[in-house]
XYZ file of C-alpha atoms in Angstrom:
624
model
C -1.646 -30.679 44.117
C 1.312 -28.292 44.335
C -0.007 -24.687 44.072
C 3.112 -23.481 42.256
C 2.573 -26.224 39.672
C -1.068 -25.169 39.258
C -0.039 -21.529 38.795
C 2.588 -22.463 36.210
C 0.129 -24.658 34.339
C -2.452 -21.825 34.380
C 0.114 -19.336 33.025
C 1.030 -21.654 30.181
C -2.640 -22.175 29.364
C -3.252 -18.426 29.217
C -0.191 -17.942 26.992
C -1.451 -20.560 24.574
C -4.900 -18.959 24.508
C -3.406 -15.544 23.776
C -1.173 -16.850 20.994
C -3.174 -19.380 18.971
C -1.450 -21.272 16.170
C 1.881 -19.775 17.183
C 5.248 -21.236 17.932
C 6.979 -20.218 21.150
C 10.367 -19.255 19.784
C 12.908 -17.401 21.892
C 14.909 -16.225 18.900
C 13.152 -15.465 15.647
C 14.737 -14.186 12.445
C 12.578 -12.796 9.638
C 13.546 -12.094 6.019
C 11.453 -11.116 3.040
C 11.439 -10.250 -0.664
C 14.625 -12.059 -1.650
C 13.676 -12.085 -5.352
C 16.447 -14.486 -6.326
C 19.239 -12.529 -4.593
C 20.881 -15.744 -3.427
C 24.377 -14.492 -2.560
C 23.172 -11.506 -0.538
C 20.644 -13.747 1.184
C 23.461 -16.019 2.339
C 25.252 -13.023 3.851
C 22.092 -11.905 5.627
C 21.521 -15.370 7.084
C 25.143 -15.665 8.195
C 25.110 -12.255 9.874
C 21.854 -13.234 11.564
C 23.415 -16.500 12.841
C 20.885 -18.610 10.977
C 23.503 -20.474 8.922
C 27.221 -21.059 9.315
C 30.058 -20.542 6.834
C 29.122 -23.801 5.149
C 25.540 -22.562 4.735
C 24.227 -25.109 7.228
C 21.647 -24.481 9.950
C 23.434 -23.302 13.088
C 20.777 -24.227 15.619
C 21.059 -20.741 17.158
C 17.686 -19.632 15.807
C 14.439 -21.116 17.012
C 12.299 -19.858 14.113
C 13.222 -18.490 10.717
C 10.249 -16.733 9.106
C 10.385 -16.132 5.351
C 7.694 -13.613 4.441
C 7.347 -14.456 0.751
C 8.525 -13.180 -2.622
C 11.557 -15.369 -3.056
C 10.941 -15.477 -6.800
C 11.067 -13.273 -9.911
C 13.366 -10.541 -11.176
C 16.563 -12.113 -9.813
C 18.620 -14.870 -11.453
C 18.809 -17.382 -8.615
C 15.221 -17.874 -7.482
C 15.483 -21.649 -7.784
C 18.589 -21.692 -5.608
C 16.696 -19.678 -2.998
C 13.808 -22.134 -2.905
C 16.173 -25.088 -2.741
C 17.958 -23.424 0.176
C 14.686 -23.018 2.074
C 13.683 -26.605 1.424
C 17.029 -27.834 2.729
C 17.082 -25.528 5.767
C 13.522 -26.542 6.569
C 14.698 -30.133 7.001
C 17.870 -29.207 8.897
C 15.948 -26.947 11.293
C 13.383 -29.657 11.996
C 16.172 -32.101 12.908
C 17.576 -29.516 15.324
C 14.173 -28.974 16.940
C 13.779 -25.573 15.271
C 11.522 -24.479 12.426
C 11.582 -22.680 9.113
C 8.275 -20.953 8.389
C 8.064 -20.189 4.682
C 5.060 -17.983 3.923
C 3.561 -17.327 0.530
C 3.992 -13.962 -1.175
C 2.331 -12.577 -4.253
C 5.205 -13.732 -6.476
C 4.890 -17.320 -5.251
C 1.185 -17.102 -6.088
C 1.962 -15.526 -9.475
C 4.327 -18.332 -10.436
C 1.683 -20.872 -9.542
C -1.214 -19.131 -11.284
C 0.894 -18.717 -13.562
C 1.519 -15.002 -14.093
C 5.121 -14.806 -15.273
C 5.497 -11.108 -16.106
C 8.446 -10.666 -13.772
C 10.355 -13.900 -14.332
C 13.915 -13.250 -15.522
C 15.379 -15.240 -18.424
C 17.911 -16.782 -16.017
C 15.032 -18.070 -13.885
C 13.444 -19.733 -16.907
C 16.818 -21.148 -17.959
C 17.164 -22.940 -14.617
C 14.295 -25.197 -15.722
C 15.559 -26.121 -19.167
C 16.518 -29.666 -17.993
C 12.917 -30.325 -16.919
C 11.316 -28.929 -20.054
C 9.781 -31.446 -22.470
C 11.076 -30.837 -25.983
C 8.034 -32.566 -27.400
C 5.640 -30.351 -25.459
C 7.540 -27.243 -26.474
C 7.282 -28.300 -30.120
C 3.527 -28.915 -29.735
C 3.028 -25.419 -28.343
C 5.129 -23.961 -31.164
C 3.006 -25.680 -33.793
C -0.152 -24.452 -32.062
C 1.363 -20.961 -32.003
C 1.902 -21.098 -35.773
C -1.669 -22.286 -36.409
C -3.308 -19.827 -34.023
C -1.328 -16.814 -35.270
C -1.430 -17.984 -38.913
C 2.333 -17.731 -39.231
C 4.824 -19.566 -41.377
C 7.569 -21.604 -39.747
C 10.510 -19.286 -40.301
C 13.204 -17.463 -38.365
C 10.938 -14.528 -37.568
C 8.278 -16.830 -36.119
C 10.860 -18.727 -34.102
C 12.200 -15.471 -32.637
C 8.680 -14.329 -31.779
C 8.030 -17.667 -30.066
C 11.290 -17.417 -28.094
C 10.381 -13.913 -27.011
C 7.050 -15.196 -25.761
C 8.366 -18.449 -24.301
C 12.075 -18.294 -23.348
C 13.931 -21.617 -22.984
C 12.808 -23.300 -19.777
C 9.403 -21.549 -19.758
C 7.339 -24.706 -19.811
C 9.688 -26.469 -17.408
C 9.075 -23.686 -14.884
C 5.313 -23.775 -15.460
C 5.225 -27.494 -14.762
C 7.475 -27.215 -11.706
C 5.105 -24.660 -10.147
C 1.918 -26.486 -11.114
C -0.066 -27.872 -8.161
C 1.405 -31.320 -8.789
C 4.888 -29.991 -9.629
C 7.892 -30.182 -7.312
C 7.786 -26.550 -6.156
C 4.025 -26.238 -6.530
C 3.418 -29.057 -4.056
C 5.876 -27.511 -1.596
C 4.310 -24.061 -1.835
C 0.799 -25.410 -1.387
C 1.876 -26.843 1.954
C 2.701 -23.330 3.188
C 0.706 -20.732 5.066
C 0.018 -17.176 4.051
C -0.133 -15.826 7.617
C 1.479 -17.043 10.811
C 1.559 -15.806 14.386
C 4.785 -16.342 16.303
C 5.041 -15.162 19.897
C 2.335 -12.546 19.528
C 3.615 -11.217 16.222
C 1.770 -11.660 12.919
C 3.822 -12.317 9.799
C 2.134 -11.850 6.417
C 3.542 -10.766 3.096
C 1.290 -7.903 2.002
C -0.945 -6.874 4.861
C -4.372 -7.284 6.393
C -7.215 -5.375 4.761
C -10.626 -4.468 6.191
C -12.154 -6.717 3.525
C -10.075 -9.651 4.731
C -11.010 -9.024 8.353
C -14.681 -8.866 7.431
C -14.540 -12.580 6.564
C -13.971 -13.332 10.247
C -11.592 -16.200 9.497
C -9.285 -17.697 12.073
C -5.599 -18.055 11.254
C -6.083 -21.684 10.280
C -9.191 -20.930 8.201
C -7.467 -18.052 6.415
C -4.483 -20.178 5.482
C -6.695 -23.005 4.261
C -8.910 -20.651 2.248
C -5.907 -19.103 0.530
C -4.347 -22.472 -0.292
C -7.646 -23.804 -1.603
C -8.272 -20.808 -3.843
C -4.712 -20.741 -5.160
C -4.729 -24.483 -5.847
C -8.131 -24.353 -7.533
C -7.129 -21.449 -9.766
C -3.879 -23.140 -10.791
C -5.515 -26.538 -11.314
C -8.335 -25.134 -13.437
C -5.864 -23.066 -15.439
C -3.836 -26.145 -16.384
C -6.975 -28.124 -17.175
C -8.312 -25.358 -19.429
C -4.918 -25.124 -21.126
C -5.040 -28.865 -21.858
C -8.612 -28.526 -23.127
C -7.533 -25.799 -25.532
C -9.632 -22.939 -24.107
C -6.598 -21.009 -22.835
C -3.253 -20.261 -24.430
C -0.149 -20.004 -22.286
C 0.367 -16.368 -23.214
C -3.104 -15.248 -22.082
C -2.814 -12.824 -19.176
C -5.189 -12.999 -16.227
C -7.675 -10.599 -17.768
C -7.706 -12.402 -21.088
C -8.327 -15.736 -19.374
C -11.421 -14.304 -17.679
C -12.598 -12.735 -20.912
C -12.296 -16.015 -22.822
C -14.049 -17.938 -20.035
C -16.954 -15.451 -20.104
C -17.100 -15.641 -23.879
C -17.444 -19.417 -23.658
C -20.135 -19.213 -20.974
C -22.027 -16.617 -23.018
C -22.225 -19.110 -25.875
C -20.026 -17.097 -28.221
C -17.484 -19.883 -28.792
C -18.792 -22.582 -31.060
C -16.805 -25.734 -30.374
C -18.145 -29.225 -29.746
C -15.245 -30.075 -27.444
C -15.493 -26.818 -25.450
C -19.297 -26.620 -25.191
C -19.497 -29.767 -23.101
C -21.071 -29.356 -19.673
C -17.882 -30.418 -17.858
C -15.841 -27.717 -19.624
C -18.464 -25.058 -18.980
C -18.451 -25.974 -15.302
C -14.671 -25.608 -15.182
C -14.867 -22.208 -16.895
C -17.499 -21.041 -14.433
C -15.482 -22.296 -11.473
C -12.400 -20.574 -12.870
C -14.225 -17.242 -13.057
C -15.510 -17.613 -9.503
C -12.056 -18.438 -8.157
C -10.385 -15.611 -10.075
C -12.651 -13.172 -8.202
C -11.705 -14.576 -4.798
C -10.711 -11.875 -2.323
C -7.678 -13.973 -1.487
C -6.245 -13.468 -4.958
C -7.078 -9.767 -5.351
C -5.182 -6.658 -4.273
C -7.097 -6.730 -0.987
C -5.894 -10.231 -0.184
C -3.070 -10.997 2.255
C -0.247 -11.182 -0.299
C -1.150 -8.044 -2.242
C -2.663 -5.502 0.169
C -0.600 -2.333 0.688
C -3.073 -0.235 2.657
C -1.384 -0.897 6.007
C 1.704 0.759 4.526
C 0.255 3.511 2.337
C -3.052 4.633 3.863
C -3.407 7.464 6.339
C -2.489 6.466 9.862
C -5.615 8.195 11.211
C -7.868 5.789 9.320
C -5.703 2.677 8.884
C -5.106 2.591 12.651
C -8.560 1.101 13.066
C -7.797 -1.687 10.589
C -4.467 -2.478 12.228
C -5.925 -2.538 15.742
C -8.748 -4.814 14.613
C -6.246 -7.145 12.944
C -4.051 -7.349 16.032
C -7.072 -7.942 18.227
C -8.507 -10.562 15.862
C -5.300 -12.590 15.850
C -4.447 -11.849 19.505
C -1.169 -10.201 18.558
C 0.810 -7.085 19.446
C 2.671 -6.463 16.193
C 2.352 -7.030 12.450
C 5.394 -7.639 10.238
C 5.067 -7.381 6.450
C 7.173 -7.312 3.299
C 6.039 -6.516 -0.244
C 6.673 -2.750 -0.319
C 10.109 -1.125 -0.162
C 10.524 2.644 -0.102
C 13.264 5.037 -1.162
C 15.189 4.572 2.091
C 15.598 0.820 1.447
C 15.561 0.384 5.228
C 13.350 -1.445 7.709
C 10.615 0.951 8.799
C 7.812 1.128 11.335
C 4.344 2.637 11.620
C 1.685 2.992 14.305
C 4.194 3.482 17.101
C 5.986 0.248 16.230
C 2.890 -1.910 15.855
C 3.671 -2.373 12.145
C 7.153 -3.312 10.915
C 7.962 -3.032 7.209
C 10.735 -5.442 6.281
C 11.169 -5.069 2.527
C 14.493 -3.297 1.961
C 15.023 -4.249 -1.682
C 17.362 -7.194 -1.239
C 17.830 -7.669 -4.990
C 20.365 -4.898 -5.558
C 20.349 -5.122 -9.365
C 16.670 -4.186 -9.407
C 16.101 -2.201 -6.196
C 19.585 -1.010 -5.231
C 18.608 -1.946 -1.691
C 20.208 -2.953 1.585
C 19.797 -6.680 2.296
C 18.485 -6.960 5.837
C 16.807 -9.190 8.378
C 14.923 -8.613 11.592
C 15.996 -10.484 14.709
C 13.640 -10.850 17.664
C 15.372 -12.100 20.776
C 13.900 -12.045 24.270
C 11.026 -10.010 22.797
C 13.412 -7.276 21.619
C 13.442 -6.452 17.898
C 16.603 -5.386 16.085
C 17.708 -5.038 12.477
C 20.655 -6.704 10.744
C 21.676 -4.604 7.738
C 24.702 -6.026 5.921
C 25.553 -2.610 4.454
C 25.277 -0.569 7.655
C 25.938 -2.128 11.034
C 24.586 1.007 12.753
C 21.100 0.569 11.227
C 19.842 -1.588 14.072
C 16.322 -0.207 14.539
C 13.372 0.461 12.226
C 12.935 4.073 11.142
C 9.449 5.613 11.492
C 7.315 6.105 8.391
C 5.079 9.162 7.771
C 1.322 9.225 8.353
C 0.703 8.199 4.741
C 2.754 7.490 1.631
C 3.395 9.532 -0.362
C 3.217 12.217 2.290
C 3.281 15.060 -0.231
C 1.553 15.429 -3.601
C 3.904 14.480 -6.432
C 6.586 13.753 -3.795
C 7.500 17.444 -3.349
C 7.962 18.297 0.332
C 7.264 21.620 2.028
C 10.904 22.602 2.329
C 11.583 22.014 -1.342
C 8.532 23.975 -2.488
C 9.267 26.856 -0.117
C 12.788 27.194 -1.497
C 11.603 26.766 -5.058
C 8.841 29.378 -5.011
C 11.038 31.874 -3.157
C 13.708 31.598 -5.848
C 11.776 30.812 -9.020
C 10.477 33.274 -11.584
C 6.961 33.408 -12.968
C 7.056 32.483 -16.645
C 3.317 32.162 -17.270
C 0.095 33.440 -15.695
C -3.501 32.469 -16.377
C -6.497 34.100 -14.684
C -9.063 31.505 -13.640
C -12.085 33.681 -14.299
C -14.537 30.832 -13.867
C -14.004 31.186 -10.107
C -15.595 33.947 -8.041
C -12.311 35.378 -6.751
C -10.504 35.162 -10.121
C -7.372 33.438 -8.756
C -4.342 33.175 -11.007
C -2.561 29.990 -12.003
C 1.154 30.776 -12.062
C 3.881 28.708 -13.672
C 7.311 29.047 -12.056
C 10.697 28.013 -13.390
C 14.059 27.645 -11.632
C 17.188 25.662 -12.497
C 15.442 23.835 -15.304
C 12.473 22.815 -13.188
C 8.952 24.150 -13.349
C 5.968 23.891 -11.009
C 2.540 25.457 -10.906
C 0.778 27.211 -8.066
C -2.478 29.058 -7.593
C -2.244 32.660 -6.407
C -5.165 33.995 -4.349
C -5.449 37.604 -3.304
C -9.112 38.273 -2.414
C -9.453 39.601 1.151
C -12.880 40.944 2.027
C -11.695 42.254 5.420
C -7.970 43.098 5.481
C -6.283 42.892 8.899
C -9.548 41.740 10.493
C -7.527 39.612 12.912
C -6.154 42.780 14.530
C -9.447 44.664 14.857
C -12.414 44.486 17.172
C -14.427 41.442 16.232
C -17.675 42.109 14.388
C -19.663 38.887 14.572
C -21.956 39.424 11.589
C -19.270 40.679 9.218
C -16.588 38.354 10.531
C -18.647 35.258 9.818
C -19.120 36.077 6.143
C -15.518 37.075 5.456
C -13.738 35.606 2.422
C -10.007 35.851 3.102
C -7.067 34.343 1.243
C -5.106 34.319 4.494
C -7.344 31.530 5.845
C -5.720 29.152 3.367
C -2.428 29.676 5.207
C -4.166 29.136 8.544
C -5.691 25.870 7.283
C -2.288 24.736 6.013
C -0.542 25.506 9.308
C -3.263 23.816 11.338
C -3.173 20.797 9.022
C 0.525 20.392 9.782
C -0.008 20.865 13.529
C -2.553 18.042 13.451
C -0.308 15.815 11.355
C -2.859 15.432 8.558
C -0.727 16.451 5.572
C -3.836 16.781 3.428
C -3.594 20.510 2.620
C -1.073 21.260 -0.150
C 1.899 23.497 0.607
C 0.744 27.109 1.103
C 2.733 30.289 1.696
C 2.250 34.056 1.694
C 3.341 35.683 -1.542
C 3.252 38.972 -3.441
C 2.575 39.064 -7.154
C 2.406 42.232 -9.234
C 2.061 44.350 -6.126
C -0.749 42.274 -4.629
C -0.488 40.456 -1.301
C -1.831 36.955 -1.369
C -0.966 33.316 -0.993
C 0.550 30.644 -3.189
C -0.740 27.104 -2.978
C 0.977 24.294 -4.824
C -1.013 23.179 -7.842
C -1.330 19.417 -7.573
C -0.486 17.855 -10.896
C -2.236 14.637 -11.949
C -5.227 15.263 -9.727
C -8.960 15.375 -10.327
C -11.752 16.985 -8.319
C -14.741 15.138 -6.938
C -16.864 17.218 -9.311
C -14.944 15.911 -12.326
C -15.275 12.335 -11.135
C -19.029 12.749 -10.696
C -19.471 14.396 -14.101
C -17.524 11.631 -15.842
C -19.082 8.856 -13.783
C -15.609 7.631 -12.884
C -13.903 6.370 -9.746
C -10.248 6.026 -8.839
C -8.589 2.809 -7.759
C -6.907 2.971 -4.385
C -5.899 0.662 -1.564
C -7.267 3.370 0.719
C -10.972 3.819 1.308
C -12.170 7.220 0.104
C -14.736 7.426 2.893
C -11.992 6.954 5.490
C -10.078 9.925 4.076
C -13.239 12.011 4.008
C -13.887 11.121 7.655
C -10.529 12.706 8.510
C -11.558 15.716 6.397
C -14.927 15.808 8.166
C -13.324 16.229 11.585
C -10.990 18.912 10.210
C -13.928 20.783 8.691
C -15.801 20.593 11.977
C -12.793 22.024 13.746
C -12.346 25.013 11.407
C -16.088 25.446 10.817
C -15.729 25.084 7.088
C -19.168 25.472 5.541
C -17.764 25.764 2.037
C -16.497 22.214 1.496
C -17.838 21.033 -1.829
C -17.027 18.585 -4.581
C -14.844 21.147 -6.323
C -12.357 21.640 -3.504
C -11.728 17.981 -2.818
C -8.919 16.768 -5.062
C -7.742 13.200 -5.609
C -4.410 12.034 -6.982
C -5.091 10.003 -10.093
C -2.362 7.432 -9.345
C -3.322 6.473 -5.795
C -6.664 8.131 -4.998
C -5.289 10.202 -2.115
C -7.474 13.104 -0.980
C -6.138 16.679 -0.872
C -8.019 19.614 0.651
C -8.002 23.066 -0.919
C -9.887 26.382 -0.669
C -10.457 27.335 2.968
C -11.033 31.065 2.444
C -14.518 30.924 4.011
C -13.663 28.834 7.048
C -12.857 29.694 10.685
C -16.274 31.076 11.582
C -16.941 32.132 15.165
C -19.616 29.549 15.837
C -19.489 27.254 18.815
C -21.584 24.443 17.401
C -20.417 21.908 14.834
C -21.567 22.521 11.252
C -23.923 19.985 9.719
C -23.045 18.333 6.423
C -24.986 16.132 4.042
C -22.273 13.474 4.125
C -22.387 10.900 6.962
C -20.566 11.801 10.176
C -17.541 9.667 11.055
C -17.803 7.147 13.856
C -14.078 6.656 14.477
C -11.324 8.955 15.724
C -7.847 7.452 15.837
C -5.891 7.738 19.099
C -3.191 9.800 17.363
C -5.696 12.215 15.817
C -7.325 12.575 19.223
C -4.004 13.293 20.920
C -3.176 15.956 18.305
C -6.532 17.620 18.906
C -6.085 17.439 22.670
C -2.682 19.125 22.370
C -4.196 22.272 20.867
C -4.394 25.216 23.257
C -4.643 29.003 23.121
C -0.904 29.562 23.407
C 0.037 27.156 20.585
C -2.706 28.352 18.274
C -1.980 32.037 18.801
C 1.689 31.442 18.166
C 1.032 29.505 14.944
C -2.115 31.213 13.663
C -2.181 34.606 15.423
C -1.154 36.430 12.242
C -4.146 34.994 10.380
C -6.947 34.495 12.895
C -8.677 36.703 15.455
C -8.552 35.619 19.094
C -12.309 35.037 18.917
C -11.776 32.598 16.063
C -9.162 30.689 18.060
C -11.407 30.530 21.130
C -14.316 29.278 19.023
C -12.065 26.681 17.390
C -11.115 25.273 20.801
C -14.758 25.099 21.873
C -15.523 23.087 18.738
C -12.487 20.924 19.444
C -13.957 19.978 22.818
C -17.273 19.080 21.214
C -15.518 16.898 18.684
C -13.707 15.025 21.442
C -16.998 14.593 23.318
C -18.530 13.022 20.205
C -15.917 10.275 20.253
C -15.618 9.785 23.997
């Protein structure tokens, strides 16, 4: 046998093993989150050479990947789906492929959860809507709500069920025209070593250990079962069309608990359907940690989410993950993890997002951006280590300018704290923000004096809060709120931004509450743990760990008793982390005497800096 032939055959075999379930396209175009923006979509596809001026497949693209959310909010969602269905056929005839993936809004329309459907989208289905069925539902509405048939009731019904509502519901049912098409689609696909999925890949999803094929089948099965059971329970009279997802579960539980007395509903077959519906509604696939909803890859701290991303890429034998689902204020294509994650949602529906319709083109393994508003925006822009990067969205530069110009309009001594700090309210140009002012310094100018080990290691100094802030920024953590030196009423001290809408760990424990977040609290505390090791912080407690109430992000305050001259690592009751991200490691490795003295020399003694570097080396050894 020809050796060159054997070598070629072996190379192809290896390529197929590395890229399971993937097409081998030379030119791939990816779009996402169209949301019924049909006209702008056409422009994007034309600029990307996917379609010609007659909106026909050009044959210049090997694979077009549509990463979900074609529906809701925009007026022309049906036109968008019809375009994909047509292009899918035209591409197949040309030997190319259209890969339409499911997004959360496709799933919502099938479930059905129609919160975001525009009236124009409903109206597109008026021709398919049964007048008799609509009248039946109206009569049931009158009976159930004990209303009279009058103009007020008719208006209330129209508000609840716009014209075309039931036509849309039927079209997206599992046996409906669009429902059948969607249920033939995947939720995740690998193309040439790149994973495409609408939301993201969560640790919970990875823990299932599913292959690409198994994941897609599991999602389709769960979505189809939920939608099928929903329609069956509607027909049986257990559900009403206007029940939201939570109300459906509540009614199903009520039935199973025996609190609904109905001969027709208490039959074994109905109870079994209600139980199956509850089980399916709790499926990971259909929750916020499933592949069409998860936002952790985009929002969570790079130093913890890196592990999830690397595991996902390794699990699916890929080098890059491309997602939609989450635009940001830039309305541009972005990247994270040194380009391993590409964020494609740029808010194509201008009327809702005021975005920049875009596509990503991958040709000869090179990725570029097509932005129809800005031809110079050809590459993804890097995202910060977590989003939002700053508490309440207020960056360091803004707060520095604000506090340097603003006037104090209110002061409150916090006498329930040992050092009696003062909460100050500032106002400038019609804006107001709060900050805490600390001024306790047990050993003024200690950094310039001969080091006294015993006294130095019990010092309580406001200036250490500035040192912690500066070091936090050097390490790229962005977990310490903005901090600056400040004088108030003749006292030298520091200002630290008072994080609004936050709660301490102590408060959460006392109330027995927890915060919802895409991001694992333990992961954030692992990052904190390494930081506390580094600065020898033996005063970390539940009171100086703050969490944003809207996203659960962790913020670190109160470092006035840190930076001890101790060469060992402090021991804490909480578990030690077992992962150190490559970026966190590189930031730690970059620390040296010269950099630290330049940044922290005004706050720390040379002995403290030397001890910090010794602890740094021990931290790196722990993770080697």
